[in-house]
Amino acid sequence: MLGNFSYHNPTKLYFGDESLNYLKDELKNYGPVVLLNYGSGSVKKNGIYDEVVAILKEAGKTIVENPGVMSNPTLEKLHEGVKIAREHHVDMILSLGGGSVCDYSKGVAASVFYDGDYWDRFWLQGKHPDAGQRILPIGCILTMAGTGSEMNGGSVITDAEHKFKVGHVFDARLMPKFSILNPKYTMTVPDEQMKAGIYDIMNHIFEQYFSDFDDNTSDYLSEGLMRSLIVSSRAAVKNPQDYEARSNIMWTATWALNTLLKCGKTQDWMVHMIGHSVGAWTHAPHGFCLAAVSMAYYKRAMKPGLAKFVRFAKNVWNVCPDGKTDEQIAEAGLEALKNWMLEIGLPLTISELGATEEMIPGITQGTICYPAGYMDLKPADVTEILKESM
Ligand code: NZQ
Ligand code: ZN
C-alpha cells in the first residue's frame, strides 16, 4: 500500500541535442556574477566549456572560475569553493560536468551563507539549512549520465583525510533550478565511466525496488526503467555513439533518482552505504564500487525478500518459472543480473578495484548501517559481504 507523501520537484529540464540554446534565457533570471564549477579538463577537451563561456559572455555575466572539481569531490575542495564564492559575492552557480560537479555545487550553494561548521551540520548531522538561510541558485549542464544529481538534492562529499564518504539529501531548495541534458555531451565520457554510470542508474532503481512486498505503482515504473536500461546499455556498450541508446540512458538516469520512485514506499540504500565506503578507500568510480558488492548483498537479501526477487526475475529478466521453485526462479534472476554485468564489463569484486583484506575493517567502519530493505545489517554482516566480494 502506498504511504502518505507530498511530491514536488522544482527542477526545470531541457533535454536534447539543442538544449544548450535555453541557457541564455535561463541566465536572465539570475544576478551578474556566476561561479562556474567544472572538473579536471574534459569540458575543455570536448569544447563544451567554450560553448558555455561564449553564452555567459554574451549574457554579460562575470565569470568566476572554479576548475578542478574532482570525481568524488573532497571536503578540502568544498572549503575552497565556499571561500571563492564568498570572496567574489557570486549570485548563482553553474555546474558544468557530471554528478560530482553537481553534488559539489549543491554543497557550495548550501554552505556559502552558513556561519557555522557546514560540514558538521549538513553532512555529519544530516540537517537542512534553516528556513531563513540564503542559498545560492544552481544551474546544471550535465555531461555524464548516472547519479540523477541533475534533478535531486543529493550531495556526496568525501573527507579524504578520514576516508569517510557521506551524502546528504538536501531539500528542494538545493535542487538545481534548471538542468540542461544533452545526450551528445555524454558521448565523450570514457568507456569505464559510462559503464559505472549505467550500473549506478540500475542500483538506484534497486535501492528503491528491493523493499517490502506491497503492490505499488513505483515498482511497475522501476521494472520499466530497468528493462529500458538493459536494452540501451547493451546498445551503448556495442556502439557508444548510438544517440538513441545514450539519450535513453540519460533520461533513465534522471528518473531513477529524481524523487519520484521513492514516493510512498520504503527504501534500502545499503549497497550505496557499503559502496561509498569502498569508494573512500579505493577511489574507484562510484558505480563500480556498487557493482563490486552487489552480488554478495543481493544473494543475502534474496532469502528474506524472496517474493520480490521472484517478481524481479520474471518481470525484468523474463525468467520462465515453469518447473522451478521460488528459490530457483529468484536465483535465475540474480544469475541473469550477473551475466548482464559481465556482458557490459562491470567489476564483480572489490579486489578488482584495489581493495585488500587489510582494508576490510576500515571499509566496515566507514559504512553507515541501518535496518533497510529486507535486512538489518550490522557491521559484522558488512564485513562478511566485503569478504565475499573479494
Ligand atoms: O573531471 P572531468 O574532467 O569532468 O572528468 C569526469 C570524471 O573524470 C569524466 N567526465 C564527465 N563527463 C565527461 C567526462 N569525460 C569526458 N566527457 C564527458 N562528457 O567522468 C569522470 C567521472 O565524473 P563524475 O562526475 O565523478 O561521475 P558521476 O556522474 O558518476 O558522479 C559521481 C559522484 O556522484 C555521487 C557519487 O558518490 C560520486 O561522488 N553520487 C551522487 C548522487 C546524488 N546526487 O544523488 C547519488 C549517487 O548515488 C552518488 O552517490
Ligand atoms: Zn549511486
XYZ file of C-alpha atoms and ligand atoms in Angstrom:
441
model
C 0.000 0.000 0.000
C 1.335 3.431 -0.811
C 2.147 5.502 2.246
C 1.490 9.216 2.599
C 3.657 11.642 0.705
C 3.868 15.014 -0.915
C 5.587 15.358 -4.246
C 7.274 18.481 -5.526
C 10.271 18.664 -7.815
C 11.217 22.202 -8.821
C 13.979 21.401 -11.351
C 13.186 22.506 -14.878
C 14.735 20.243 -17.512
C 15.867 20.968 -21.052
C 16.594 17.747 -22.895
C 18.073 17.016 -26.317
C 20.874 17.989 -28.654
C 19.639 21.597 -28.827
C 19.109 22.019 -25.103
C 22.027 24.410 -24.550
C 20.104 27.019 -26.565
C 17.945 27.574 -23.480
C 20.823 28.622 -21.235
C 20.703 32.222 -22.472
C 17.094 32.678 -21.339
C 17.611 30.934 -18.018
C 20.556 33.204 -17.172
C 18.271 36.248 -17.305
C 16.708 35.070 -14.034
C 19.900 35.495 -12.004
C 22.400 38.161 -10.962
C 25.567 39.079 -12.837
C 28.259 37.033 -11.049
C 28.367 33.338 -11.977
C 30.550 30.763 -10.252
C 31.474 28.263 -12.972
C 32.348 24.918 -11.375
C 33.863 22.236 -13.567
C 36.058 19.166 -13.372
C 39.510 18.140 -14.402
C 39.519 19.224 -18.013
C 37.146 17.047 -20.064
C 34.867 20.016 -20.837
C 37.792 21.929 -22.301
C 38.851 18.992 -24.475
C 35.405 18.338 -25.924
C 34.553 22.008 -26.482
C 31.556 22.294 -24.144
C 33.405 24.788 -21.952
C 33.934 27.177 -24.897
C 30.268 26.998 -25.883
C 29.116 27.740 -22.331
C 31.595 30.560 -21.743
C 30.524 32.213 -25.010
C 26.887 32.197 -23.851
C 27.829 33.557 -20.420
C 29.827 36.387 -22.001
C 27.066 37.220 -24.444
C 24.701 37.429 -21.469
C 27.082 39.952 -19.851
C 27.945 37.747 -16.891
C 31.090 38.000 -14.792
C 32.560 34.501 -14.695
C 34.299 33.291 -11.553
C 36.115 30.094 -12.481
C 36.434 27.137 -10.142
C 38.064 24.284 -12.067
C 39.407 21.001 -10.704
C 36.300 19.613 -9.023
C 37.455 16.028 -8.824
C 35.464 12.844 -9.191
C 34.131 12.037 -5.693
C 34.639 15.664 -4.559
C 36.528 16.245 -1.342
C 35.815 18.329 1.735
C 39.008 20.270 1.091
C 37.739 21.265 -2.362
C 34.373 22.199 -0.829
C 36.126 24.635 1.539
C 37.933 26.136 -1.454
C 34.681 26.646 -3.402
C 32.909 28.235 -0.432
C 35.827 30.638 0.016
C 35.816 31.630 -3.676
C 32.045 32.137 -3.696
C 32.229 34.324 -0.593
C 35.134 36.411 -1.868
C 33.511 37.121 -5.234
C 29.941 37.619 -3.952
C 28.567 35.239 -6.544
C 24.892 35.350 -7.493
C 24.496 31.877 -8.926
C 26.405 28.649 -9.533
C 26.683 26.945 -12.899
C 27.711 23.309 -12.647
C 29.408 22.032 -15.780
C 30.186 18.325 -15.558
C 28.952 15.038 -14.126
C 27.368 14.167 -10.816
C 30.487 15.100 -8.882
C 30.425 18.721 -10.044
C 26.671 18.961 -9.492
C 26.869 17.440 -5.980
C 29.738 19.766 -5.179
C 27.826 22.799 -6.437
C 24.977 21.986 -4.056
C 27.483 21.752 -1.227
C 28.858 25.194 -2.004
C 25.367 26.651 -2.546
C 24.220 25.456 0.879
C 27.364 26.486 2.747
C 28.239 29.971 1.464
C 25.780 31.755 3.752
C 26.028 29.396 6.722
C 28.136 30.867 9.504
C 28.964 27.709 11.422
C 30.603 24.397 10.571
C 28.677 23.443 7.429
C 30.355 20.016 7.131
C 29.189 19.056 10.587
C 25.672 20.420 10.217
C 24.725 19.325 6.706
C 26.712 16.130 6.143
C 27.561 14.708 9.570
C 24.322 15.673 11.330
C 22.237 15.484 8.145
C 20.345 18.708 8.912
C 18.895 21.124 6.360
C 19.670 24.844 6.158
C 17.351 26.925 8.349
C 14.222 28.272 6.697
C 15.606 31.815 6.584
C 19.084 30.945 5.332
C 20.074 32.285 1.922
C 21.025 29.644 -0.637
C 22.654 30.214 -3.997
C 20.663 29.066 -7.021
C 22.264 26.346 -9.156
C 22.016 25.608 -12.850
C 23.407 22.325 -14.139
C 24.808 21.441 -17.541
C 25.200 17.684 -17.297
C 27.962 15.889 -19.194
C 27.642 12.366 -17.812
C 24.620 10.161 -17.046
C 24.371 8.254 -13.788
C 23.729 9.953 -10.486
C 20.438 11.781 -11.045
C 22.050 14.734 -9.270
C 20.687 16.969 -12.030
C 17.167 16.613 -10.575
C 17.638 15.777 -6.920
C 19.035 17.278 -3.707
C 21.824 14.741 -3.161
C 25.328 15.948 -2.410
C 28.006 13.343 -1.669
C 31.317 14.618 -0.298
C 34.438 12.699 0.749
C 36.502 13.600 3.793
C 39.691 12.228 2.235
C 41.741 12.677 5.388
C 39.475 10.370 7.402
C 38.499 8.172 4.421
C 34.820 8.907 5.007
C 32.389 9.479 2.161
C 28.963 10.726 3.141
C 25.946 12.037 1.299
C 23.258 14.435 2.399
C 19.978 14.738 0.561
C 19.102 18.406 0.786
C 15.531 19.602 0.463
C 14.090 21.084 -2.732
C 15.847 24.440 -2.210
C 19.137 22.808 -3.213
C 17.860 21.026 -6.303
C 19.111 22.667 -9.492
C 16.762 25.402 -10.681
C 17.319 24.086 -14.199
C 19.307 21.304 -15.800
C 20.440 21.016 -19.387
C 20.692 17.430 -20.597
C 22.322 16.950 -23.980
C 22.931 13.239 -24.656
C 25.614 14.155 -27.208
C 27.762 15.512 -24.390
C 27.867 12.056 -22.815
C 29.478 10.520 -25.898
C 32.982 11.600 -24.884
C 32.664 10.018 -21.420
C 35.402 7.351 -21.076
C 34.130 3.830 -21.557
C 34.625 2.783 -17.971
C 32.825 5.864 -16.616
C 29.900 5.172 -18.959
C 29.664 1.640 -17.566
C 29.983 2.871 -13.980
C 27.167 5.335 -14.668
C 24.974 2.592 -16.124
C 25.319 0.464 -13.010
C 24.775 3.484 -10.765
C 21.431 4.027 -12.505
C 20.494 0.352 -12.140
C 21.401 0.354 -8.488
C 19.412 3.500 -7.739
C 16.387 1.634 -9.033
C 17.277 -1.469 -6.974
C 17.633 0.575 -3.796
C 14.037 1.730 -4.164
C 12.637 -1.523 -5.597
C 14.007 -4.147 -3.189
C 11.946 -3.245 -0.144
C 8.587 -4.522 1.089
C 6.145 -6.758 -0.785
C 3.193 -4.453 -1.308
C 1.650 -3.748 -4.688
C 2.630 -0.206 -5.643
C 2.937 1.833 -8.829
C 6.573 2.624 -8.151
C 7.676 -0.988 -8.643
C 5.986 -1.157 -12.056
C 7.711 2.098 -13.043
C 11.005 0.653 -11.781
C 10.628 -2.506 -13.850
C 10.026 -0.423 -16.979
C 13.104 1.695 -16.308
C 15.223 -1.415 -15.664
C 14.098 -3.032 -18.914
C 14.878 0.135 -20.854
C 18.313 0.377 -19.235
C 19.170 -3.241 -20.062
C 18.326 -2.691 -23.745
C 20.053 0.679 -24.066
C 23.149 -0.323 -22.064
C 23.753 -3.260 -24.405
C 23.416 -0.961 -27.419
C 25.664 1.745 -25.932
C 28.410 -0.688 -24.987
C 28.377 -2.055 -28.545
C 28.332 1.433 -30.065
C 28.983 4.341 -27.674
C 27.973 6.785 -30.436
C 24.415 5.383 -30.584
C 22.367 8.525 -29.852
C 19.165 6.604 -29.220
C 20.845 4.463 -26.565
C 22.751 7.337 -24.953
C 19.647 9.523 -24.815
C 17.595 6.721 -23.232
C 20.326 6.117 -20.663
C 20.448 9.812 -19.789
C 16.690 10.044 -19.349
C 16.526 6.809 -17.348
C 19.265 8.115 -15.042
C 17.221 11.206 -14.257
C 14.050 9.248 -13.499
C 15.887 6.625 -11.488
C 16.720 9.164 -8.796
C 14.672 12.308 -9.157
C 12.456 11.754 -6.087
C 9.632 10.010 -8.000
C 10.264 6.288 -7.477
C 10.566 6.531 -3.708
C 7.128 8.085 -3.281
C 5.054 6.184 -0.769
C 7.417 3.265 -0.282
C 10.254 2.156 1.939
C 13.756 2.027 0.512
C 17.040 0.208 1.043
C 20.303 2.111 0.164
C 22.670 -0.293 1.950
C 24.557 -1.154 -1.258
C 25.233 2.573 -1.539
C 26.378 2.798 2.084
C 28.871 -0.041 1.582
C 29.821 1.229 -1.879
C 30.548 4.728 -0.588
C 32.958 3.328 1.967
C 34.643 1.162 -0.673
C 34.986 4.341 -2.751
C 36.552 6.290 0.111
C 39.252 3.601 0.367
C 39.823 2.760 -3.309
C 38.850 5.998 -5.148
C 37.198 3.762 -7.758
C 34.271 5.129 -9.808
C 31.086 5.185 -7.727
C 29.136 2.760 -9.959
C 31.976 0.222 -9.874
C 32.003 0.262 -6.070
C 28.293 -0.558 -6.092
C 28.678 -3.293 -8.712
C 31.512 -4.974 -6.826
C 29.486 -5.547 -3.637
C 26.089 -6.152 -5.248
C 26.124 -9.898 -5.871
C 27.084 -10.727 -2.284
C 24.493 -8.264 -0.966
C 21.564 -9.384 -3.104
C 22.258 -13.102 -2.601
C 21.899 -12.413 1.109
C 18.770 -10.252 0.639
C 17.149 -12.898 -1.572
C 16.018 -15.133 1.311
C 14.110 -12.536 3.353
C 12.973 -10.810 0.146
C 12.142 -13.932 -1.843
C 8.787 -12.887 -3.334
C 10.272 -9.652 -4.679
C 13.268 -11.426 -6.166
C 10.893 -13.848 -7.905
C 8.995 -10.891 -9.332
C 12.302 -9.289 -10.415
C 13.368 -12.483 -12.207
C 10.076 -12.806 -14.073
C 9.297 -9.175 -14.881
C 12.764 -7.824 -15.568
C 14.716 -10.822 -16.880
C 11.869 -12.898 -18.359
C 12.873 -15.965 -16.344
C 10.485 -18.815 -17.176
C 9.027 -20.102 -13.874
C 7.902 -23.478 -15.248
C 9.138 -26.408 -13.174
C 11.120 -24.172 -10.807
C 10.754 -23.496 -7.091
C 10.575 -19.875 -5.979
C 14.224 -20.088 -4.857
C 15.257 -21.359 -8.270
C 13.360 -18.574 -10.047
C 14.928 -15.908 -7.818
C 18.390 -17.412 -8.288
C 17.921 -17.426 -12.050
C 17.066 -13.715 -11.852
C 20.269 -12.953 -9.973
C 22.215 -15.091 -12.430
C 20.749 -13.046 -15.298
C 21.765 -9.850 -13.496
C 25.292 -11.169 -13.045
C 25.524 -12.169 -16.717
C 24.392 -8.703 -17.809
C 27.001 -7.130 -15.536
C 29.722 -9.318 -17.028
C 28.447 -8.675 -20.544
C 28.705 -4.900 -20.217
C 32.060 -5.089 -18.422
C 31.380 -4.304 -14.761
C 33.674 -5.434 -11.930
C 32.191 -8.105 -9.675
C 34.816 -7.963 -6.913
C 36.293 -5.207 -4.785
C 39.797 -6.624 -5.279
C 39.494 -5.566 -8.932
C 39.129 -2.012 -7.566
C 42.280 -2.270 -5.467
C 40.707 -3.225 -2.133
C 42.756 -5.566 0.059
C 41.914 -7.799 3.039
C 43.680 -5.256 5.282
C 41.222 -2.553 4.233
C 38.122 -4.518 5.238
C 37.988 -3.341 8.890
C 38.347 0.282 7.753
C 35.730 -0.080 4.997
C 33.382 -1.704 7.517
C 33.939 1.098 9.989
C 33.153 3.723 7.347
C 29.864 2.037 6.382
C 26.783 3.660 7.860
C 24.441 0.798 8.917
C 20.690 0.902 9.488
C 17.767 -1.512 9.114
C 16.699 -1.252 5.479
C 15.373 -3.232 2.558
C 14.935 -6.807 3.740
C 17.763 -6.853 6.289
C 19.057 -5.205 9.415
C 22.781 -5.183 8.671
C 25.291 -4.961 11.482
C 28.993 -4.198 10.964
C 29.804 -7.928 11.177
C 27.439 -8.554 8.229
C 29.130 -5.786 6.239
C 32.483 -7.443 6.889
C 31.129 -10.761 5.596
C 29.682 -9.103 2.475
C 33.031 -7.429 1.820
C 34.899 -10.716 2.265
C 32.504 -12.450 -0.106
C 33.101 -9.595 -2.573
C 36.904 -10.008 -2.604
O 36.594 15.806 -14.138
P 36.244 15.746 -15.571
O 37.336 16.193 -16.447
O 34.947 16.416 -15.880
O 36.064 14.181 -15.944
C 34.973 13.406 -15.470
C 35.394 12.435 -14.382
O 36.732 12.076 -14.513
C 34.546 12.497 -16.577
N 33.548 13.089 -17.460
C 32.318 13.559 -17.131
N 31.683 13.967 -18.246
C 32.527 13.762 -19.283
C 33.710 13.202 -18.785
N 34.763 12.893 -19.578
C 34.628 13.107 -20.907
N 33.494 13.630 -21.452
C 32.439 13.966 -20.675
N 31.312 14.434 -21.245
O 33.980 11.373 -15.948
C 34.568 11.195 -14.678
C 33.500 10.912 -13.670
O 32.687 12.041 -13.472
P 31.839 12.177 -12.133
O 31.088 13.438 -12.182
O 32.713 11.908 -10.969
O 30.854 10.911 -12.247
P 29.399 10.701 -11.713
O 28.429 11.471 -12.514
O 29.228 9.244 -11.641
O 29.400 11.303 -10.221
C 29.900 10.560 -9.142
C 29.652 11.265 -7.822
O 28.250 11.416 -7.552
C 27.928 10.834 -6.273
C 28.953 9.738 -6.154
O 29.104 9.263 -4.848
C 30.193 10.424 -6.674
O 30.795 11.215 -5.691
N 26.521 10.445 -6.225
C 25.571 11.411 -6.193
C 24.232 11.119 -6.040
C 23.182 12.142 -5.962
N 23.470 13.403 -6.108
O 22.015 11.806 -5.758
C 23.744 9.752 -5.898
C 24.740 8.737 -6.308
O 24.387 7.527 -5.700
C 26.150 9.055 -6.000
O 26.480 8.707 -4.674
Zn 24.634 5.976 -6.832
